[in-house]
Amino acid sequence: MNHTYMPVVYCGLFLIGVIGFLILWGEGLFKTKTALFLSAALLVIAMALRGFLLPHETLDYQDFLRGWVQFYRYNGGWRALGASVGNYNVPYLYFLALFSYLPVPDLYLIKLLSILFDVLLAWAVLRLVRCFSKTFVARLSGFFLTLLLPTVVLNGAYWGQCDSIYGALAVWSLALALENKPFRAVIAIALSFAFKLQAVFLMPVFLIFLFTGRMKWYHLLAFPVTYLLVVLPAVLAGRPLADTLLLYFSQAGSVGSGLNYNSPSVFALLPTAGRETLWARAGIAAAFGALLLLYIFCWTQRRRLGDRSLLVCALLITVTVPFLLPHMHDRYFFLADVLSLALAVAFPPLVHVPLCVSFASLLGYHAYLRMRYLLPMRYGAYALLLVVLTLCFYLPVTRTGSKNYKT
């Protein structure tokens, strides 16, 4: 790897750290010198850790991302957005086209983009925690625990993935909804979906917001408008409108035939060999059935569901849906990692929940990044099953007025 540009890259890391510092300053969290200096030290640690991981190249980068940037570099950059490149939606491709103009190695640019959104993700968790606790200790904990969460660190700085982008926007959508800003919440989840299909693991919770009166049907109109505006530059560059709007549907047949791709899903527990089609249909039916049961409960209790209940519902959906669906991959519990952490920061008795979710996710990360299993994936599935049971037990306990649990 060419290290000529490392000073520029480290300057980029420094600027991202400064952005994090300014975010905390704007949130009013530097009321004491201890908080200020501790935050600065933790930001340095978070950025230094990522700087250490930056040079690593994974097969995903070598086989896909590098080639996509090169395509834009050799075909006119932005002018090539009309072509169908890769299997990511066009908003992420805008960044890859931009990187094709820059002299810095694209590996670093791709990772710096994800690291920037690591900080924005941590900010989103801070705001989500703020819906339940006004103490600066809880909010700072939410920010820095997210920034230092192993799967968050590894996902962008080491793996070069962009889950922090859709993840940050998805968590922002939840925080904005709980702050009674429905239009902004819908715009945020639309942007999240525009970057990555995995936003659908959180989107079902918006129907529960409708049940409880936190949103009106007309707020949802912001979703298609936002999505259309985001993909419009690619359409203007020559990409067919129908192909652009229906990209995710066209990719539905490319998920592969495997029931489980290093994922701690229920299929890590089942003897599925030779009956993949049957088990896949059963998993899809189970996921829809679980959502239906949750909707029935939320509908019957809609006048009693408070903010805590809504956060538990969001986490329960982001764990249960990918746990039951077939063809899930190692990184598909990213939202569950982050939301479980937010829940535990807001309500410390549930500290075992993020520990179980992160343990399960890290087993999948290890399987891909090290090309071997640390432990059988069924251990991760057992951990997630414990989380689902915990949340199902805890959800009825949280029924109360929306303001009663805030401190």
Short mmCIF file of C-alpha atoms in Angstrom, two decimals:
data_model
loop_
_atom_site.label_atom_id
_atom_site.label_comp_id
_atom_site.label_asym_id
_atom_site.label_seq_id
_atom_site.Cartn_x
_atom_site.Cartn_y
_atom_site.Cartn_z
CA MET A 1 0.00 0.00 0.00
CA ASN A 2 1.30 3.43 -0.96
CA HIS A 3 1.82 5.48 2.20
CA THR A 4 2.63 8.76 0.41
CA TYR A 5 -0.79 10.18 1.16
CA MET A 6 -0.98 9.12 4.81
CA PRO A 7 -0.44 12.68 6.15
CA VAL A 8 -3.48 13.78 4.14
CA VAL A 9 -5.45 10.80 5.42
CA TYR A 10 -4.51 11.54 9.02
CA CYS A 11 -5.58 15.15 8.50
CA GLY A 12 -8.93 13.76 7.38
CA LEU A 13 -9.17 11.71 10.57
CA PHE A 14 -8.28 14.77 12.60
CA LEU A 15 -11.01 16.82 10.93
CA ILE A 16 -13.56 14.07 11.59
CA GLY A 17 -12.48 14.10 15.22
CA VAL A 18 -12.97 17.87 15.28
CA ILE A 19 -16.47 17.40 13.89
CA GLY A 20 -17.19 15.01 16.74
CA PHE A 21 -15.85 17.53 19.23
CA LEU A 22 -18.03 20.30 17.77
CA ILE A 23 -21.08 18.04 17.90
CA LEU A 24 -20.57 17.45 21.61
CA TRP A 25 -19.95 21.15 22.13
CA GLY A 26 -23.18 22.01 20.34
CA GLU A 27 -25.07 19.49 22.47
CA GLY A 28 -23.92 21.40 25.57
CA LEU A 29 -21.95 18.50 27.05
CA PHE A 30 -18.82 20.42 28.05
CA LYS A 31 -20.16 21.91 31.24
CA THR A 32 -17.08 20.79 33.15
CA LYS A 33 -13.43 20.68 32.24
CA THR A 34 -13.40 16.96 33.05
CA ALA A 35 -16.07 16.28 30.42
CA LEU A 36 -14.21 18.40 27.88
CA PHE A 37 -10.80 16.79 28.34
CA LEU A 38 -12.23 13.26 28.67
CA SER A 39 -14.19 13.72 25.45
CA ALA A 40 -11.14 15.04 23.62
CA ALA A 41 -9.07 12.06 24.84
CA LEU A 42 -11.71 9.55 23.79
CA LEU A 43 -12.04 11.14 20.38
CA VAL A 44 -8.27 10.87 19.92
CA ILE A 45 -8.41 7.20 20.92
CA ALA A 46 -11.33 6.51 18.57
CA MET A 47 -9.61 8.17 15.61
CA ALA A 48 -6.20 6.66 16.39
CA LEU A 49 -7.71 3.19 16.52
CA ARG A 50 -9.31 3.72 13.14
CA GLY A 51 -6.09 5.15 11.73
CA PHE A 52 -4.30 1.97 12.73
CA LEU A 53 -6.88 -0.12 10.83
CA LEU A 54 -7.07 1.98 7.65
CA PRO A 55 -4.43 0.21 5.49
CA HIS A 56 -6.14 -3.19 5.67
CA GLU A 57 -7.70 -4.43 2.42
CA THR A 58 -10.49 -6.99 2.46
CA LEU A 59 -11.68 -9.12 -0.44
CA ASP A 60 -14.79 -6.95 -0.67
CA TYR A 61 -12.59 -3.96 -1.45
CA GLN A 62 -10.27 -5.84 -3.81
CA ASP A 63 -13.04 -7.61 -5.73
CA PHE A 64 -15.68 -4.87 -5.83
CA LEU A 65 -15.15 -1.38 -4.42
CA ARG A 66 -11.77 -0.76 -6.04
CA GLY A 67 -13.09 -1.79 -9.44
CA TRP A 68 -16.14 0.43 -9.14
CA VAL A 69 -14.04 3.52 -8.39
CA GLN A 70 -11.74 2.65 -11.28
CA PHE A 71 -14.75 2.41 -13.58
CA TYR A 72 -15.70 5.97 -12.76
CA ARG A 73 -12.10 7.15 -13.02
CA TYR A 74 -11.73 5.76 -16.55
CA ASN A 75 -15.22 6.68 -17.78
CA GLY A 76 -15.61 10.32 -16.90
CA GLY A 77 -16.52 10.31 -13.22
CA TRP A 78 -19.92 11.90 -12.77
CA ARG A 79 -20.74 11.41 -16.45
CA ALA A 80 -20.61 7.65 -15.91
CA LEU A 81 -23.38 7.66 -13.30
CA GLY A 82 -25.80 6.71 -16.05
CA ALA A 83 -24.17 3.28 -16.25
CA SER A 84 -25.14 0.38 -14.01
CA VAL A 85 -22.16 -0.24 -11.73
CA GLY A 86 -21.98 -2.66 -8.84
CA ASN A 87 -24.85 -3.71 -6.61
CA TYR A 88 -25.13 -0.60 -4.41
CA ASN A 89 -27.82 2.00 -4.84
CA VAL A 90 -26.89 5.24 -6.56
CA PRO A 91 -26.43 7.55 -3.51
CA TYR A 92 -23.34 5.59 -2.46
CA LEU A 93 -22.13 5.54 -6.05
CA TYR A 94 -22.17 9.35 -6.03
CA PHE A 95 -19.38 9.23 -3.47
CA LEU A 96 -17.41 6.64 -5.46
CA ALA A 97 -17.69 8.83 -8.55
CA LEU A 98 -16.44 11.79 -6.51
CA PHE A 99 -13.50 9.75 -5.22
CA SER A 100 -12.48 8.97 -8.80
CA TYR A 101 -11.44 12.63 -9.21
CA LEU A 102 -9.20 12.72 -6.15
CA PRO A 103 -5.51 11.72 -6.05
CA VAL A 104 -5.77 10.04 -2.62
CA PRO A 105 -6.03 6.21 -2.81
CA ASP A 106 -9.68 5.26 -2.90
CA LEU A 107 -9.28 2.74 -0.06
CA TYR A 108 -8.68 5.59 2.36
CA LEU A 109 -11.43 7.77 0.94
CA ILE A 110 -13.98 4.96 1.21
CA LYS A 111 -13.01 4.32 4.80
CA LEU A 112 -12.90 7.99 5.78
CA LEU A 113 -16.45 8.39 4.49
CA SER A 114 -17.62 5.53 6.71
CA ILE A 115 -15.69 6.94 9.68
CA LEU A 116 -17.40 10.30 9.23
CA PHE A 117 -20.73 8.52 9.45
CA ASP A 118 -19.48 6.61 12.51
CA VAL A 119 -19.43 10.00 14.23
CA LEU A 120 -22.87 10.92 12.87
CA LEU A 121 -24.14 7.52 14.04
CA ALA A 122 -22.78 8.19 17.53
CA TRP A 123 -24.52 11.57 17.46
CA ALA A 124 -27.78 9.87 16.50
CA VAL A 125 -27.47 7.48 19.46
CA LEU A 126 -26.75 10.47 21.72
CA ARG A 127 -29.98 12.09 20.55
CA LEU A 128 -31.88 8.84 20.98
CA VAL A 129 -30.60 8.47 24.54
CA ARG A 130 -31.54 12.11 25.17
CA CYS A 131 -35.18 11.16 24.60
CA PHE A 132 -34.98 9.21 27.86
CA SER A 133 -32.25 10.84 29.93
CA LYS A 134 -31.11 14.45 30.04
CA THR A 135 -27.95 13.70 32.05
CA PHE A 136 -24.70 14.48 30.27
CA VAL A 137 -23.22 11.19 31.54
CA ALA A 138 -25.86 9.13 29.71
CA ARG A 139 -25.57 11.16 26.52
CA LEU A 140 -21.77 11.09 26.49
CA SER A 141 -21.89 7.35 27.20
CA GLY A 142 -24.21 6.81 24.26
CA PHE A 143 -21.92 8.77 21.96
CA PHE A 144 -18.60 7.19 22.91
CA LEU A 145 -19.82 3.64 23.48
CA THR A 146 -21.23 3.74 19.94
CA LEU A 147 -18.04 5.23 18.52
CA LEU A 148 -16.00 2.49 20.22
CA LEU A 149 -18.43 -0.39 19.63
CA PRO A 150 -16.35 -3.18 18.05
CA THR A 151 -18.69 -3.78 15.12
CA VAL A 152 -18.85 -0.04 14.37
CA VAL A 153 -15.05 0.27 14.45
CA LEU A 154 -14.47 -2.83 12.33
CA ASN A 155 -17.25 -2.18 9.81
CA GLY A 156 -15.82 1.00 8.33
CA ALA A 157 -12.19 1.43 9.35
CA TYR A 158 -11.17 -2.22 8.87
CA TRP A 159 -13.70 -3.79 6.54
CA GLY A 160 -14.37 -0.70 4.40
CA GLN A 161 -18.14 -1.21 4.51
CA CYS A 162 -20.69 1.59 4.62
CA ASP A 163 -23.25 0.30 7.12
CA SER A 164 -22.63 3.36 9.29
CA ILE A 165 -24.20 5.51 6.56
CA TYR A 166 -27.59 3.84 6.40
CA GLY A 167 -27.30 3.04 10.13
CA ALA A 168 -26.76 6.67 11.13
CA LEU A 169 -29.71 7.83 9.03
CA ALA A 170 -31.93 5.05 10.38
CA VAL A 171 -31.12 5.83 14.02
CA TRP A 172 -31.63 9.53 13.32
CA SER A 173 -35.07 8.68 11.93
CA LEU A 174 -35.99 6.92 15.17
CA ALA A 175 -34.63 9.73 17.33
CA LEU A 176 -36.47 12.37 15.30
CA ALA A 177 -39.71 10.41 15.52
CA LEU A 178 -39.40 10.27 19.32
CA GLU A 179 -38.66 14.01 19.31
CA ASN A 180 -42.02 14.51 17.56
CA LYS A 181 -40.48 15.58 14.26
CA PRO A 182 -42.31 13.17 11.92
CA PHE A 183 -41.48 14.76 8.57
CA ARG A 184 -37.78 14.82 9.36
CA ALA A 185 -37.98 11.25 10.63
CA VAL A 186 -39.53 10.02 7.37
CA ILE A 187 -36.95 11.93 5.31
CA ALA A 188 -34.16 10.32 7.35
CA ILE A 189 -35.47 6.77 6.92
CA ALA A 190 -35.98 7.42 3.19
CA LEU A 191 -32.34 8.50 2.90
CA SER A 192 -31.29 5.42 4.86
CA PHE A 193 -33.26 3.17 2.52
CA ALA A 194 -31.79 4.97 -0.49
CA PHE A 195 -28.30 4.01 0.67
CA LYS A 196 -28.98 0.43 1.70
CA LEU A 197 -31.86 -2.02 1.55
CA GLN A 198 -31.13 -3.14 5.13
CA ALA A 199 -33.01 -0.06 6.34
CA VAL A 200 -36.11 -2.25 5.95
CA PHE A 201 -35.11 -3.92 9.22
CA LEU A 202 -36.23 -0.76 11.01
CA MET A 203 -38.93 0.56 8.70
CA PRO A 204 -41.79 -1.60 10.10
CA VAL A 205 -41.66 0.40 13.34
CA PHE A 206 -43.10 3.39 11.49
CA LEU A 207 -46.45 1.62 11.28
CA ILE A 208 -46.41 1.50 15.08
CA PHE A 209 -45.77 5.25 15.11
CA LEU A 210 -48.96 5.55 13.05
CA PHE A 211 -50.83 3.38 15.56
CA THR A 212 -49.80 5.60 18.45
CA GLY A 213 -50.53 8.89 16.70
CA ARG A 214 -46.89 9.96 16.60
CA MET A 215 -47.23 10.21 12.82
CA LYS A 216 -50.01 10.84 10.33
CA TRP A 217 -50.38 9.12 7.00
CA TYR A 218 -49.45 12.28 5.09
CA HIS A 219 -46.05 12.38 6.79
CA LEU A 220 -45.21 9.20 4.88
CA LEU A 221 -45.52 11.06 1.59
CA ALA A 222 -42.07 12.50 2.30
CA PHE A 223 -40.61 9.04 1.72
CA PRO A 224 -41.17 8.66 -2.06
CA VAL A 225 -40.42 12.34 -2.66
CA THR A 226 -37.10 12.09 -0.82
CA TYR A 227 -36.13 8.86 -2.54
CA LEU A 228 -36.92 10.26 -5.97
CA LEU A 229 -34.89 13.42 -5.35
CA VAL A 230 -31.91 11.41 -4.16
CA VAL A 231 -31.74 9.18 -7.25
CA LEU A 232 -32.57 11.99 -9.68
CA PRO A 233 -28.91 12.95 -10.43
CA ALA A 234 -28.23 9.43 -11.72
CA VAL A 235 -31.36 9.58 -13.87
CA LEU A 236 -30.27 12.93 -15.29
CA ALA A 237 -26.91 11.33 -16.08
CA GLY A 238 -28.69 8.77 -18.26
CA ARG A 239 -29.65 5.94 -15.95
CA PRO A 240 -33.16 4.63 -16.74
CA LEU A 241 -35.70 5.89 -14.21
CA ALA A 242 -37.49 2.56 -13.85
CA ASP A 243 -34.25 0.64 -13.34
CA THR A 244 -33.12 3.15 -10.74
CA LEU A 245 -36.35 3.15 -8.78
CA LEU A 246 -36.70 -0.63 -8.87
CA LEU A 247 -33.06 -1.50 -8.23
CA TYR A 248 -33.76 -3.44 -5.04
CA PHE A 249 -36.47 -5.49 -6.72
CA SER A 250 -34.15 -6.38 -9.59
CA GLN A 251 -31.57 -7.61 -7.08
CA ALA A 252 -34.03 -9.87 -5.28
CA GLY A 253 -32.91 -12.89 -7.28
CA SER A 254 -29.22 -12.32 -6.58
CA VAL A 255 -29.20 -12.97 -2.84
CA GLY A 256 -27.93 -16.50 -3.32
CA SER A 257 -29.42 -19.87 -2.42
CA GLY A 258 -27.70 -20.24 0.95
CA LEU A 259 -29.96 -19.89 3.96
CA ASN A 260 -27.22 -18.37 6.07
CA TYR A 261 -24.08 -16.43 5.16
CA ASN A 262 -22.10 -16.28 8.42
CA SER A 263 -25.17 -14.89 10.15
CA PRO A 264 -26.28 -15.82 13.70
CA SER A 265 -29.81 -16.38 12.43
CA VAL A 266 -32.22 -19.15 13.32
CA PHE A 267 -30.85 -21.16 10.40
CA ALA A 268 -27.62 -21.66 12.34
CA LEU A 269 -29.70 -23.86 14.65
CA LEU A 270 -31.59 -25.93 12.08
CA PRO A 271 -30.67 -28.98 9.97
CA THR A 272 -31.54 -27.36 6.64
CA ALA A 273 -29.43 -29.37 4.20
CA GLY A 274 -31.46 -30.54 1.22
CA ARG A 275 -34.56 -28.58 2.22
CA GLU A 276 -33.41 -25.03 1.57
CA THR A 277 -36.50 -23.89 -0.34
CA LEU A 278 -38.90 -25.20 2.31
CA TRP A 279 -36.94 -23.63 5.17
CA ALA A 280 -36.61 -20.33 3.30
CA ARG A 281 -40.38 -20.10 2.90
CA ALA A 282 -40.87 -21.03 6.54
CA GLY A 283 -38.44 -18.32 7.63
CA ILE A 284 -40.18 -15.65 5.57
CA ALA A 285 -43.56 -16.72 6.95
CA ALA A 286 -42.19 -16.67 10.50
CA ALA A 287 -40.79 -13.15 10.05
CA PHE A 288 -44.12 -11.84 8.77
CA GLY A 289 -45.95 -13.74 11.51
CA ALA A 290 -43.75 -12.20 14.20
CA LEU A 291 -44.39 -8.71 12.81
CA LEU A 292 -48.13 -9.39 12.71
CA LEU A 293 -48.15 -10.47 16.36
CA LEU A 294 -46.22 -7.34 17.34
CA TYR A 295 -48.64 -5.15 15.37
CA ILE A 296 -51.64 -6.77 17.05
CA PHE A 297 -50.13 -6.14 20.47
CA CYS A 298 -49.23 -2.54 19.63
CA TRP A 299 -52.66 -1.86 18.16
CA THR A 300 -54.46 -3.15 21.23
CA GLN A 301 -52.12 -1.19 23.52
CA ARG A 302 -51.71 1.85 21.28
CA ARG A 303 -52.99 4.33 23.89
CA ARG A 304 -50.56 3.03 26.49
CA LEU A 305 -47.34 2.69 24.49
CA GLY A 306 -44.75 5.20 25.62
CA ASP A 307 -41.37 6.14 24.23
CA ARG A 308 -39.67 3.24 25.95
CA SER A 309 -42.11 0.81 24.36
CA LEU A 310 -41.41 2.29 20.93
CA LEU A 311 -37.65 1.90 21.39
CA VAL A 312 -38.12 -1.70 22.50
CA CYS A 313 -40.34 -2.34 19.46
CA ALA A 314 -37.69 -0.88 17.16
CA LEU A 315 -34.98 -3.08 18.63
CA LEU A 316 -37.22 -6.14 18.65
CA ILE A 317 -37.91 -5.67 14.93
CA THR A 318 -34.24 -5.13 14.02
CA VAL A 319 -33.30 -8.34 15.85
CA THR A 320 -36.24 -10.59 15.01
CA VAL A 321 -36.66 -9.89 11.30
CA PRO A 322 -33.07 -10.71 10.22
CA PHE A 323 -33.01 -13.52 12.79
CA LEU A 324 -35.89 -15.27 11.04
CA LEU A 325 -35.36 -14.35 7.39
CA PRO A 326 -33.27 -16.57 5.08
CA HIS A 327 -30.19 -15.45 3.12
CA MET A 328 -28.97 -13.10 5.86
CA HIS A 329 -25.31 -11.99 5.94
CA ASP A 330 -22.79 -11.33 8.68
CA ARG A 331 -23.39 -7.56 8.87
CA TYR A 332 -27.18 -7.57 8.93
CA PHE A 333 -27.48 -7.04 12.69
CA PHE A 334 -25.67 -3.69 12.53
CA LEU A 335 -28.78 -1.73 13.48
CA ALA A 336 -29.50 -4.15 16.30
CA ASP A 337 -25.96 -3.65 17.63
CA VAL A 338 -26.46 0.10 17.87
CA LEU A 339 -30.07 0.20 19.08
CA SER A 340 -29.38 -2.40 21.77
CA LEU A 341 -26.56 -0.20 23.03
CA ALA A 342 -28.85 2.84 23.10
CA LEU A 343 -31.46 0.87 25.05
CA ALA A 344 -28.91 -0.27 27.63
CA VAL A 345 -27.50 3.25 28.09
CA ALA A 346 -31.01 4.60 28.65
CA PHE A 347 -32.00 1.63 30.85
CA PRO A 348 -28.90 0.00 32.46
CA PRO A 349 -30.74 -3.13 33.78
CA LEU A 350 -30.79 -4.31 30.15
CA VAL A 351 -27.00 -4.21 29.79
CA HIS A 352 -26.92 -7.90 28.84
CA VAL A 353 -28.88 -7.12 25.65
CA PRO A 354 -26.09 -5.28 23.74
CA LEU A 355 -23.55 -7.77 25.06
CA CYS A 356 -25.53 -10.65 23.51
CA VAL A 357 -26.20 -8.82 20.24
CA SER A 358 -22.58 -7.70 19.83
CA PHE A 359 -21.33 -11.19 20.65
CA ALA A 360 -23.55 -12.65 17.94
CA SER A 361 -22.54 -10.03 15.38
CA LEU A 362 -18.85 -10.38 16.10
CA LEU A 363 -19.01 -14.11 15.43
CA GLY A 364 -20.15 -13.27 11.90
CA TYR A 365 -17.50 -10.58 11.51
CA HIS A 366 -14.79 -12.98 12.64
CA ALA A 367 -15.98 -15.64 10.21
CA TYR A 368 -15.57 -13.30 7.25
CA LEU A 369 -12.57 -11.23 8.29
CA ARG A 370 -10.52 -14.19 9.53
CA MET A 371 -11.97 -16.77 7.13
CA ARG A 372 -12.64 -19.20 9.95
CA TYR A 373 -15.14 -19.60 12.77
CA LEU A 374 -14.20 -18.51 16.26
CA LEU A 375 -17.18 -20.44 17.62
CA PRO A 376 -20.07 -22.21 15.92
CA MET A 377 -22.62 -19.68 14.69
CA ARG A 378 -25.32 -21.40 16.70
CA TYR A 379 -23.89 -19.77 19.84
CA GLY A 380 -24.66 -16.39 18.33
CA ALA A 381 -28.15 -17.58 17.43
CA TYR A 382 -28.73 -18.67 21.04
CA ALA A 383 -27.59 -15.23 22.22
CA LEU A 384 -30.04 -13.50 19.88
CA LEU A 385 -32.82 -15.84 20.94
CA LEU A 386 -32.19 -14.75 24.52
CA VAL A 387 -32.43 -11.12 23.39
CA VAL A 388 -35.75 -11.73 21.61
CA LEU A 389 -37.22 -13.43 24.69
CA THR A 390 -35.95 -10.64 26.94
CA LEU A 391 -37.54 -7.96 24.78
CA CYS A 392 -40.82 -9.87 24.48
CA PHE A 393 -40.95 -10.12 28.26
CA TYR A 394 -39.91 -6.50 28.75
CA LEU A 395 -42.26 -4.90 26.22
CA PRO A 396 -45.51 -5.29 28.22
CA VAL A 397 -43.75 -3.82 31.27
CA THR A 398 -43.00 -0.59 29.37
CA ARG A 399 -46.62 0.34 28.71
CA THR A 400 -47.15 3.79 30.14
CA GLY A 401 -47.60 7.39 29.06
CA SER A 402 -44.95 8.63 26.65
CA LYS A 403 -43.38 11.08 29.11
CA ASN A 404 -43.37 9.09 32.35
CA TYR A 405 -40.05 7.38 31.82
CA LYS A 406 -38.00 10.45 30.96
CA THR A 407 -35.61 11.74 33.60
#
